[in-house]
XYZ file of C-alpha atoms in Angstrom:
727
model
C 0.000 0.000 0.000
C 0.955 3.646 -0.190
C 2.985 5.274 2.530
C 0.808 6.409 5.421
C 2.167 7.697 8.714
C 1.201 6.005 11.926
C -0.761 9.057 13.026
C -3.651 8.723 10.578
C -4.505 5.067 11.357
C -4.404 5.943 15.053
C -6.794 8.861 14.512
C -9.183 6.646 12.544
C -9.070 3.996 15.255
C -9.849 6.551 17.957
C -12.753 8.023 15.981
C -14.306 4.631 15.246
C -13.842 3.440 18.838
C -15.474 6.614 20.186
C -18.366 6.244 17.742
C -18.799 2.598 18.694
C -18.838 3.372 22.433
C -21.398 6.147 21.879
C -23.538 3.796 19.789
C -23.355 1.131 22.484
C -24.501 3.711 25.040
C -27.530 4.540 22.879
C -28.218 0.825 22.387
C -28.148 0.271 26.164
C -30.624 3.119 26.703
C -32.898 1.721 24.017
C -32.711 -1.765 25.537
C -33.753 -0.359 28.916
C -36.774 1.431 27.406
C -37.851 -1.701 25.526
C -37.415 -3.885 28.605
C -39.659 -1.638 30.700
C -42.628 -1.695 28.322
C -43.837 -5.302 28.306
C -47.583 -4.879 28.736
C -50.028 -5.507 25.898
C -53.669 -4.461 25.646
C -56.067 -6.956 24.047
C -59.228 -5.265 22.817
C -62.502 -6.781 21.590
C -65.273 -4.955 19.745
C -68.357 -4.436 21.899
C -70.677 -4.992 18.938
C -69.097 -8.373 18.154
C -69.205 -9.593 21.752
C -72.810 -8.472 22.170
C -73.850 -10.125 18.907
C -72.032 -13.351 19.799
C -73.808 -13.584 23.156
C -77.260 -12.783 21.786
C -77.081 -15.078 18.762
C -76.068 -17.987 21.011
C -78.564 -17.036 23.741
C -75.856 -16.814 26.362
C -75.704 -14.230 29.121
C -73.752 -11.171 28.027
C -72.254 -10.783 31.494
C -70.971 -14.359 31.599
C -69.543 -13.988 28.086
C -67.679 -10.839 29.071
C -66.348 -12.488 32.210
C -65.068 -15.450 30.188
C -63.194 -13.157 27.814
C -61.763 -11.092 30.645
C -60.560 -14.179 32.503
C -58.710 -15.347 29.384
C -56.731 -12.240 28.502
C -59.119 -9.610 27.079
C -58.501 -6.261 28.747
C -60.462 -3.731 26.722
C -63.831 -3.202 25.081
C -63.702 -1.217 21.854
C -66.884 0.837 21.600
C -67.776 2.266 18.208
C -69.477 5.627 17.844
C -73.042 5.331 16.550
C -74.270 7.425 13.651
C -77.727 8.836 12.966
C -78.097 6.314 10.132
C -77.108 3.459 12.430
C -79.639 4.487 15.056
C -82.311 4.745 12.375
C -81.505 1.231 11.144
C -82.031 -0.309 14.599
C -85.301 1.569 15.125
C -84.028 4.107 17.629
C -85.165 6.926 15.323
C -88.236 7.419 13.173
C -88.240 10.210 10.611
C -91.110 11.935 8.825
C -90.968 14.500 6.048
C -93.214 17.537 6.656
C -94.261 20.008 3.928
C -93.997 23.652 5.013
C -96.872 26.106 4.391
C -94.786 28.460 2.276
C -92.846 25.768 0.466
C -89.862 23.685 1.440
C -89.584 20.608 3.654
C -88.713 19.823 7.244
C -87.896 16.452 8.744
C -89.295 15.488 12.136
C -87.298 12.766 13.896
C -88.732 10.989 16.938
C -86.308 9.162 19.260
C -87.142 5.942 21.083
C -85.944 7.080 24.527
C -84.944 10.231 26.363
C -81.421 8.812 26.625
C -81.159 8.700 22.834
C -82.686 12.176 22.554
C -80.232 13.750 25.007
C -77.289 11.839 23.579
C -77.967 13.130 20.044
C -78.470 16.732 21.223
C -75.247 16.632 23.240
C -73.131 15.259 20.381
C -74.460 17.790 17.883
C -73.604 20.597 20.314
C -70.019 19.479 20.960
C -69.474 19.238 17.193
C -70.323 22.907 16.794
C -73.815 22.516 15.300
C -76.115 25.100 16.866
C -79.010 23.400 18.667
C -82.225 25.393 19.159
C -83.965 23.817 22.120
C -87.690 23.734 22.840
C -88.804 26.173 20.150
C -92.573 26.578 19.685
C -94.085 25.157 16.532
C -95.015 28.661 15.387
C -91.347 29.675 15.415
C -90.158 26.854 13.161
C -93.292 26.528 11.058
C -91.714 28.099 7.979
C -88.083 26.987 8.486
C -86.443 24.174 6.591
C -84.220 21.844 8.603
C -84.557 18.990 11.075
C -86.487 18.760 14.344
C -85.719 16.020 16.869
C -88.502 15.046 19.248
C -88.283 13.038 22.454
C -90.805 10.183 22.920
C -92.627 12.257 25.569
C -92.888 15.459 23.550
C -96.279 14.602 22.042
C -97.758 14.053 25.515
C -96.438 17.324 26.948
C -98.901 20.155 27.316
C -96.214 22.789 26.820
C -95.749 23.490 23.122
C -92.289 22.489 21.823
C -91.092 20.864 25.056
C -88.400 18.159 24.775
C -87.455 19.002 21.219
C -84.612 20.723 19.428
C -84.264 22.162 15.970
C -81.293 22.273 13.567
C -81.105 24.438 10.499
C -79.492 21.547 8.626
C -81.178 19.149 6.249
C -81.622 15.656 7.674
C -79.810 14.069 4.747
C -76.645 15.919 5.769
C -76.973 14.819 9.396
C -77.335 11.093 8.818
C -73.583 10.440 8.720
C -72.946 12.495 11.858
C -71.695 10.833 15.012
C -74.178 10.316 17.819
C -71.780 9.301 20.581
C -70.557 5.979 21.915
C -73.008 3.187 22.550
C -74.203 3.642 26.176
C -74.832 -0.097 26.629
C -71.267 -0.875 25.657
C -69.915 1.764 28.025
C -72.031 0.419 30.866
C -70.933 -3.170 30.206
C -67.269 -2.142 30.161
C -67.581 -0.345 33.494
C -69.552 -3.193 35.025
C -66.872 -5.753 34.203
C -63.856 -3.474 34.738
C -62.706 -3.372 31.128
C -60.688 -0.475 29.818
C -62.539 1.430 27.092
C -61.212 2.279 23.647
C -63.419 4.683 21.738
C -63.782 4.761 17.956
C -64.894 8.021 16.393
C -64.662 9.451 12.903
C -63.839 12.798 11.383
C -66.716 15.206 10.749
C -67.354 18.204 8.472
C -66.541 21.620 9.877
C -64.170 20.317 12.543
C -62.200 23.033 14.346
C -59.549 22.867 17.082
C -62.259 23.750 19.604
C -64.754 21.096 18.458
C -62.017 18.449 18.166
C -61.036 19.174 21.772
C -64.706 19.080 22.827
C -65.274 15.670 21.227
C -62.151 14.155 22.760
C -62.799 15.615 26.207
C -66.315 14.190 26.060
C -64.789 10.743 25.422
C -62.510 11.246 28.399
C -65.531 11.995 30.629
C -67.106 8.712 29.532
C -64.079 6.707 30.704
C -62.297 6.241 27.374
C -58.513 5.779 27.650
C -57.502 5.115 24.022
C -58.924 6.556 20.803
C -58.780 4.673 17.504
C -60.206 6.612 14.586
C -62.749 4.939 12.333
C -63.464 5.483 8.660
C -61.073 6.711 6.006
C -60.057 9.955 7.725
C -58.393 10.694 11.049
C -59.874 13.502 13.139
C -58.767 16.862 11.783
C -57.731 15.574 8.365
C -56.893 18.306 5.859
C -55.251 20.997 7.911
C -55.767 20.284 11.625
C -53.553 17.217 12.094
C -51.020 19.035 14.290
C -53.760 20.485 16.499
C -55.296 17.016 16.869
C -51.894 15.525 17.697
C -51.339 18.145 20.423
C -54.547 17.003 22.114
C -53.092 13.479 22.432
C -49.720 14.555 23.797
C -48.678 13.049 27.120
C -49.651 15.719 29.712
C -46.495 14.974 31.727
C -44.158 15.637 28.789
C -42.598 18.994 28.015
C -44.151 20.870 25.045
C -41.880 20.832 22.010
C -43.599 23.471 19.869
C -45.416 26.770 20.328
C -48.649 25.041 19.316
C -48.291 22.423 22.053
C -47.818 25.178 24.628
C -51.231 26.598 23.701
C -53.154 23.301 23.645
C -54.229 21.511 26.808
C -53.792 17.734 26.306
C -56.847 15.582 26.906
C -54.952 12.747 28.589
C -56.194 10.288 25.959
C -53.820 7.966 24.137
C -53.755 7.914 20.361
C -54.047 4.385 18.946
C -52.011 4.432 15.730
C -53.225 1.563 13.549
C -50.406 -0.295 11.825
C -50.994 -0.610 8.067
C -54.214 1.367 8.544
C -53.414 4.014 5.921
C -56.033 6.467 7.180
C -55.853 9.950 5.739
C -54.121 12.213 8.213
C -52.660 9.417 10.334
C -49.130 9.908 9.025
C -49.197 13.625 9.857
C -50.579 13.011 13.364
C -48.003 10.293 14.036
C -45.156 12.508 12.875
C -46.360 15.420 15.021
C -46.569 13.169 18.093
C -42.958 11.945 17.596
C -43.929 8.430 18.633
C -45.934 9.529 21.695
C -48.696 6.997 21.059
C -49.530 3.285 21.216
C -49.195 1.150 18.098
C -52.282 -0.927 17.244
C -52.366 -4.079 15.145
C -55.648 -5.075 13.529
C -56.777 -7.508 10.844
C -59.505 -6.331 8.519
C -62.755 -8.296 8.366
C -62.254 -9.301 4.726
C -58.768 -10.606 5.499
C -59.973 -12.435 8.605
C -62.308 -14.494 6.439
C -59.345 -15.880 4.492
C -57.171 -16.786 7.490
C -57.133 -19.769 9.812
C -57.375 -19.050 13.571
C -53.806 -20.255 14.137
C -52.584 -17.849 11.437
C -54.377 -14.963 13.124
C -52.896 -15.900 16.499
C -49.398 -16.142 15.041
C -49.777 -12.770 13.357
C -50.740 -10.989 16.575
C -47.928 -12.656 18.528
C -45.368 -11.630 15.898
C -46.695 -8.076 15.796
C -46.179 -7.735 19.548
C -42.765 -9.398 19.683
C -41.246 -8.024 16.493
C -42.778 -4.567 15.917
C -43.436 -2.978 19.323
C -47.213 -3.386 18.994
C -48.866 -2.795 22.373
C -52.569 -2.885 21.445
C -54.082 -5.940 19.754
C -57.397 -5.081 18.103
C -58.838 -8.592 17.976
C -61.868 -9.392 15.863
C -63.799 -12.517 16.767
C -64.206 -15.593 14.607
C -67.674 -15.475 13.077
C -67.919 -19.069 11.804
C -66.775 -20.757 14.985
C -68.433 -24.190 14.817
C -70.847 -25.804 17.284
C -69.502 -23.947 20.356
C -68.746 -20.419 19.104
C -68.308 -18.756 22.492
C -65.917 -21.399 23.798
C -64.025 -21.336 20.492
C -63.605 -17.560 20.606
C -62.625 -17.577 24.272
C -59.915 -20.147 23.507
C -58.842 -18.068 20.511
C -58.328 -14.985 22.699
C -56.575 -17.075 25.347
C -54.163 -18.493 22.761
C -53.238 -14.975 21.646
C -52.496 -13.969 25.222
C -50.543 -17.151 25.972
C -48.557 -16.828 22.746
C -47.369 -13.386 23.820
C -46.511 -14.562 27.324
C -44.288 -17.436 26.181
C -40.537 -17.007 26.369
C -38.713 -14.313 28.272
C -37.208 -10.877 27.897
C -34.076 -12.424 26.372
C -36.064 -14.160 23.640
C -38.419 -11.264 22.891
C -41.382 -12.880 24.669
C -42.616 -12.933 28.241
C -45.255 -10.246 27.707
C -48.091 -9.622 30.143
C -51.457 -8.056 29.378
C -53.179 -4.978 30.671
C -53.666 -1.310 29.690
C -50.979 -0.334 27.202
C -48.580 2.481 27.984
C -46.557 4.669 25.676
C -42.859 4.096 25.165
C -40.729 6.617 26.992
C -38.467 8.957 25.040
C -34.816 7.933 24.979
C -32.385 10.356 26.641
C -30.074 10.334 23.611
C -28.773 13.754 22.659
C -26.300 15.626 20.495
C -23.120 14.456 22.267
C -23.876 10.863 21.291
C -24.865 11.874 17.756
C -21.618 13.842 17.411
C -19.398 10.938 18.509
C -21.227 8.477 16.279
C -20.863 10.858 13.323
C -17.109 11.042 13.982
C -16.939 7.250 13.876
C -18.717 7.156 10.514
C -16.363 9.823 9.127
C -13.466 7.622 10.194
C -15.145 4.662 8.506
C -15.279 6.512 5.182
C -11.504 6.980 5.176
C -11.015 3.397 6.352
C -12.957 2.236 3.296
C -10.624 4.223 1.055
C -7.607 2.649 2.749
C -9.011 -0.846 2.275
C -9.663 -0.337 -1.435
C -6.647 1.617 -2.606
C -3.234 2.981 -1.489
C -4.408 6.588 -1.697
C -1.921 9.321 -0.711
C -2.043 10.372 2.923
C -2.748 13.981 1.947
C -5.870 12.873 0.079
C -6.966 10.713 2.986
C -6.579 13.601 5.439
C -8.617 15.863 3.169
C -11.383 13.270 2.869
C -11.368 12.807 6.649
C -11.744 16.534 7.260
C -14.600 16.876 4.782
C -16.291 13.741 6.141
C -16.106 15.046 9.712
C -17.617 18.392 8.731
C -20.418 16.798 6.714
C -21.269 13.956 9.093
C -21.127 16.023 12.277
C -23.057 18.859 10.691
C -25.835 16.589 9.462
C -26.047 14.544 12.653
C -26.154 17.453 15.093
C -27.698 20.361 13.189
C -29.996 18.905 10.528
C -32.455 17.053 12.744
C -33.837 13.618 11.993
C -33.312 13.943 8.249
C -29.637 14.714 8.746
C -29.177 11.733 11.047
C -30.933 9.498 8.536
C -28.516 10.569 5.812
C -25.504 9.853 8.027
C -27.009 6.510 9.050
C -27.349 5.657 5.362
C -23.649 6.381 4.932
C -22.883 3.991 7.787
C -25.160 1.378 6.234
C -23.180 1.549 2.999
C -19.627 2.058 4.277
C -19.249 -0.610 6.955
C -20.692 -3.607 5.051
C -18.496 -2.576 2.105
C -15.439 -2.500 4.393
C -16.452 -5.881 5.827
C -16.536 -7.476 2.384
C -13.489 -5.754 0.899
C -11.367 -6.302 4.007
C -11.860 -10.036 3.511
C -11.707 -9.814 -0.290
C -9.376 -12.524 -1.680
C -5.879 -11.167 -2.297
C -3.468 -12.269 -4.980
C -0.699 -14.549 -3.724
C -2.792 -15.965 -0.913
C -3.409 -19.366 -2.411
C 0.290 -20.175 -2.582
C 0.237 -20.268 1.229
C -2.821 -22.546 1.432
C -2.643 -25.828 3.218
C -4.576 -29.008 2.612
C -7.842 -29.070 4.612
C -7.690 -25.496 5.944
C -10.208 -23.917 3.604
C -13.242 -24.200 5.880
C -11.452 -22.769 8.894
C -10.226 -19.813 6.845
C -13.701 -19.202 5.436
C -15.233 -19.178 8.927
C -12.583 -16.785 10.181
C -13.252 -14.487 7.233
C -17.017 -14.622 7.872
C -16.532 -13.763 11.551
C -14.160 -10.894 10.724
C -16.556 -9.472 8.146
C -19.510 -9.800 10.534
C -17.557 -8.058 13.307
C -16.842 -5.085 11.026
C -20.504 -4.992 9.971
C -21.449 -5.043 13.662
C -19.480 -1.819 14.126
C -21.661 -0.265 11.433
C -24.787 -1.650 13.117
C -23.816 0.040 16.382
C -23.333 3.367 14.608
C -26.755 3.132 12.934
C -28.379 2.317 16.278
C -26.623 5.285 17.879
C -28.012 7.722 15.325
C -31.578 6.399 15.240
C -32.153 5.376 18.876
C -35.077 7.724 19.452
C -38.775 7.127 20.022
C -40.026 8.276 16.593
C -37.949 5.548 14.932
C -38.950 2.939 17.529
C -42.617 3.772 16.934
C -42.224 3.867 13.146
C -43.213 7.540 13.040
C -39.930 7.876 11.170
C -37.738 5.285 9.511
C -34.352 4.571 7.984
C -33.794 6.456 4.749
C -32.688 4.717 1.539
C -33.179 1.099 2.519
C -32.834 -0.064 -1.095
C -29.686 1.994 -1.675
C -28.201 0.512 1.483
C -28.702 -2.913 -0.078
C -27.563 -2.201 -3.598
C -24.580 0.157 -3.280
C -22.224 -2.088 -1.238
C -22.954 -5.073 -3.498
C -22.298 -3.021 -6.629
C -19.102 -1.655 -5.070
C -17.829 -5.172 -4.391
C -18.731 -6.189 -7.944
C -16.919 -3.160 -9.343
C -13.804 -3.994 -7.334
C -13.946 -7.515 -8.756
C -14.151 -6.148 -12.299
C -11.165 -3.815 -11.908
C -8.861 -6.444 -10.473
C -9.484 -6.411 -6.751
C -8.282 -4.222 -3.918
C -4.803 -2.783 -3.626
C -1.939 -5.272 -3.689
C 0.622 -5.090 -0.848
C 3.531 -2.897 -1.917
C 1.567 -1.244 -4.697
C 1.817 2.536 -5.067
C -1.055 4.911 -5.805
C 0.076 5.388 -9.427
C 0.507 1.665 -9.924
C -2.956 1.037 -8.497
C -4.503 3.628 -10.811
C -2.751 2.184 -13.860
C -3.794 -1.356 -12.955
C -7.427 -0.379 -12.421
C -7.616 1.557 -15.687
C -5.957 -1.241 -17.608
C -8.119 -3.940 -16.043
C -11.277 -1.948 -16.651
C -10.269 -1.430 -20.286
C -9.642 -5.143 -20.665
C -13.032 -5.924 -19.135
C -14.774 -3.544 -21.521
C -12.935 -5.009 -24.516
C -13.541 -8.593 -23.457
C -15.521 -10.459 -26.181
C -19.051 -11.286 -25.073
C -19.520 -14.954 -24.295
C -23.036 -16.299 -24.213
C -22.560 -18.262 -21.000
C -21.096 -15.391 -18.999
C -23.600 -12.976 -20.521
C -26.456 -15.196 -19.405
C -24.978 -15.562 -15.926
C -24.568 -11.785 -15.693
C -28.175 -11.150 -16.681
C -29.423 -13.692 -14.137
C -27.235 -12.170 -11.410
C -28.538 -8.691 -12.209
C -32.141 -9.887 -12.105
C -31.524 -11.578 -8.758
C -30.052 -8.353 -7.350
C -32.998 -6.332 -8.641
C -35.418 -8.839 -7.102
C -33.646 -8.742 -3.733
C -33.632 -4.953 -3.674
C -37.278 -4.821 -4.775
C -38.303 -7.097 -1.906
C -36.490 -4.944 0.621
C -38.502 -2.682 2.894
C -41.769 -2.811 4.811
C -43.931 -2.064 1.783
C -41.917 -3.679 -0.977
C -44.842 -4.390 -3.269
C -43.363 -7.786 -4.167
C -45.413 -10.694 -2.875
C -44.181 -13.833 -1.144
C -44.991 -17.231 -2.625
C -47.047 -19.788 -0.752
C -44.088 -22.163 -0.547
C -41.917 -19.495 1.027
C -44.667 -18.655 3.505
C -44.851 -22.292 4.547
C -41.076 -22.383 4.960
C -41.152 -19.228 7.056
C -43.880 -20.674 9.236
C -41.815 -23.811 9.826
C -38.758 -21.767 10.825
C -40.878 -19.655 13.160
C -41.940 -22.793 14.986
C -38.462 -24.304 15.182
C -36.352 -21.240 16.006
C -36.497 -18.385 18.493
C -36.648 -15.918 15.598
C -36.792 -16.703 11.893
C -33.639 -15.510 10.079
C -33.810 -13.622 6.804
C -33.938 -15.937 3.797
C -31.403 -14.024 1.718
C -28.886 -14.311 4.539
C -28.910 -17.945 5.587
C -29.822 -19.466 2.192
C -27.846 -17.165 -0.109
C -25.469 -14.583 1.326
C -23.624 -16.430 4.107
C -23.322 -19.791 2.272
C -21.962 -17.994 -0.804
C -19.442 -16.139 1.371
C -18.196 -19.396 2.921
C -17.973 -21.034 -0.497
C -16.109 -18.058 -1.973
C -13.345 -17.980 0.619
C -13.033 -21.772 0.713
C -12.851 -21.980 -3.073
C -10.263 -19.198 -3.194
C -7.949 -21.091 -0.862
C -8.760 -24.275 -2.718
C -7.568 -22.642 -5.939
C -10.907 -22.337 -7.746
C -10.679 -18.658 -8.693
C -13.293 -18.740 -11.435
C -15.872 -19.800 -8.866
C -14.587 -17.829 -5.876
C -14.948 -14.258 -7.136
C -18.579 -14.460 -8.383
C -19.502 -16.337 -5.202
C -17.870 -13.604 -3.123
C -19.932 -10.900 -4.827
C -23.071 -12.881 -4.018
C -21.789 -13.432 -0.479
C -21.706 -9.680 0.126
C -25.509 -9.834 0.286
C -25.193 -11.473 3.689
C -23.193 -8.617 5.246
C -25.493 -5.989 3.761
C -28.534 -7.799 5.137
C -26.952 -8.166 8.588
C -26.851 -4.401 8.964
C -30.185 -3.911 7.245
C -31.889 -5.999 9.935
C -31.045 -3.335 12.517
C -32.247 -0.530 10.241
C -35.799 -1.578 11.174
C -35.691 0.389 14.416
C -39.285 -0.487 15.328
C -38.108 -4.083 15.754
C -36.778 -4.649 19.307
C -33.014 -5.012 19.628
C -33.167 -8.534 21.027
C -35.217 -9.773 18.067
C -32.799 -8.271 15.537
C -29.859 -9.782 17.422
C -31.408 -13.258 17.441
C -32.254 -12.937 13.748
C -28.695 -12.061 12.741
C -26.993 -14.662 14.932
C -29.350 -17.424 13.806
C -28.832 -16.479 10.164
C -25.047 -16.508 10.592
C -24.974 -19.942 12.204
C -27.356 -21.544 9.730
C -25.711 -19.851 6.753
C -22.231 -21.000 7.807
C -23.406 -24.582 8.278
C -25.134 -24.595 4.891
C -22.029 -23.132 3.257
C -19.783 -25.803 4.784
C -22.153 -28.555 3.679
C -22.316 -27.180 0.131
C -18.529 -26.943 -0.063
C -18.122 -30.558 1.020
C -20.762 -31.802 -1.413
C -19.615 -29.762 -4.415
C -15.984 -30.746 -3.935
C -17.025 -34.353 -4.527
C -18.242 -33.533 -8.034
C -15.855 -30.753 -9.080
C -12.595 -31.720 -10.856
C -9.419 -31.360 -8.763
C -7.682 -27.993 -9.030
C -4.388 -27.805 -10.913
C -1.233 -27.565 -8.739
C 0.886 -24.438 -8.619
C 4.664 -24.601 -8.842
C 5.084 -23.448 -5.243
C 2.764 -26.064 -3.777
C -0.520 -24.230 -3.926
C -3.378 -25.096 -6.247
C -5.083 -23.395 -9.149
C -7.906 -24.294 -11.516
C -7.900 -24.880 -15.252
C -8.326 -21.184 -15.949
C -4.937 -20.532 -14.349
C -3.252 -23.204 -16.469
C -4.661 -21.665 -19.624
C -3.571 -18.245 -18.502
C 0.077 -19.333 -18.445
C -0.048 -19.132 -22.227
C -1.072 -15.426 -22.216
C 1.751 -13.217 -23.589
C 3.884 -11.542 -20.982
C 3.062 -8.079 -22.378
C -0.563 -8.587 -21.301
C 0.426 -9.549 -17.790
C 3.073 -6.996 -16.889
C 3.342 -3.239 -17.006
C 6.594 -2.860 -15.171
C 7.944 -0.654 -17.952
C 5.074 1.749 -17.224
C 5.986 1.901 -13.546
C 3.326 -0.527 -12.290
C 3.454 -3.848 -10.578
C 2.533 -6.999 -12.449
C -1.240 -7.518 -12.418
C -3.339 -10.568 -13.220
C -5.117 -10.708 -16.578
C -8.384 -11.405 -14.788
C -9.423 -11.305 -11.173
C -10.232 -14.953 -11.068
C -6.662 -15.870 -12.091
C -4.339 -17.662 -9.692
C -1.305 -16.269 -7.938
C 1.532 -15.684 -10.331
C 4.812 -17.600 -10.105
C 7.340 -15.654 -8.144
């Protein structure tokens, strides 16, 4: 390599060590927060429980007690609408022709409770309610009049009625408050109450606060919005979010200082895709409870055991703390017992295991995750470590002059520190992306096969060397993982209010970098100068571009490119690329057999290919080793990518990576042993090493194509997959 003073490597080591220690500190704080929040709320819809009891002619109270004794903690009570009340006979409407033209609708309620409930909910939504007006006053006015069941018997004209200057057709979709029977049942059996309300026309900050405070008075603890729109959609999302802020937390914005929180918890539905939800979640910075629910249409296509498994995974692997459980409608001859067992199995599935395996949950009212006390000092140190990693990558690839390395280090420090400490979450995401690209690339290139190595190989040592290389690469990747954790260890990322930026680029760039290095002849050769390295790379790249196209290699290249595109396309939470039924069955089997299922591309592709590549290199099979090594880089990239999903608890990500490493190494060893039985023996080198047929053929290549000593460069191989040259 080029001449570099001892000072620069020492500086890089110090920077990376400091960044790693800071990242470990953030990881420890995150672990403590995750370990303290182990309680899960299991909610059932009041309407479904009530219908189940009535249709099976079983006491509602006994049904509720059975569910509560088997893990259910909450009743989810849906807000009624005027249309819904009309459908069940609670309202009767009549159209009345006015003397001077126009129409009015008279609506008679079934009980005084319904009458008062409707009047109250119209008032808190900002609709002016004219109470007890005489008939003579409203005789010529179009609108809607609501009448109590006793109004026709009252002697006083207009008593127990109210009038709205709004057409009845416009009122039918309006909310009429939570079902009073459901609220009473929840209180009677000591269930927590989750209220479901929808957005409404003309909502203002005042009326939004009025509606939510009314829910609070009725005993609601968590609010889950219904319909397509969250409350306040189209302009009032930040005001709505401020109403859900934890009252004990310090206001972060001027708006939050003006708004008095209601004390209610916002239930953010995972995969819900309601309009306005994303804006509310972002404004709350993760100060909410994540809810997992399965839509009714999807429930009809799933087996009970699949539903149970899905809820358990959501809790263990994605920090879900509220399970919105819908009951099984077609439940056989004993539907209540079947549904009670179904709820019990969900609760027991979450309670299995321990903190160290991601399980051991208990059930009860959910609580919000606390904010992590990670601040700018940690971000600054982590950014310094990533800046050092950038220069380390340059050193691994090429013998760049020390002056250039120092300049790159200075620029990297300024950029990384500036983004991490002064550009908010977006800046930290950009620096985390750099870490996600740099450290896996270093891991792969640091273990990249070097020319001359095979001449030192010994019989039977290939597997041991491949395992050592895999462990070294994984250790370097782990340093990158710690830096990513240090930058993103905050509640918004844990609650998926924000997420890692550029997940596909983090996958593709390191792999393409490794492939490019393979094309240009590998990393710097020991003793090679900067000018010699440049000349070798240019010459090798020119040779690669002038290489005649061969159908076999062209086909292999196209297939490899398609595989890379497919892997990148499947990356991310919403990849848009489906999973086959066979793969789903395989995943289900691994979930049952292992603590955590490893990622398929790691243990079936990346890690085995890495083991094969290094073993084949030391075996002398260069034509096979280099392509396998490029494929093997997928494993290191995926190792770091696992921890980019910050909403997945640390312990789950750790189990996933370790399990994938162990299985992948074992599969790689087995493949090497099996393939060596069928592959022809490698050709011997003159110095006792081994080389394949490609190396023998390459001995016939003219010396002028192999050496550029007259141009001031060291001798370079004609192709990267060639063997070590005779000394």
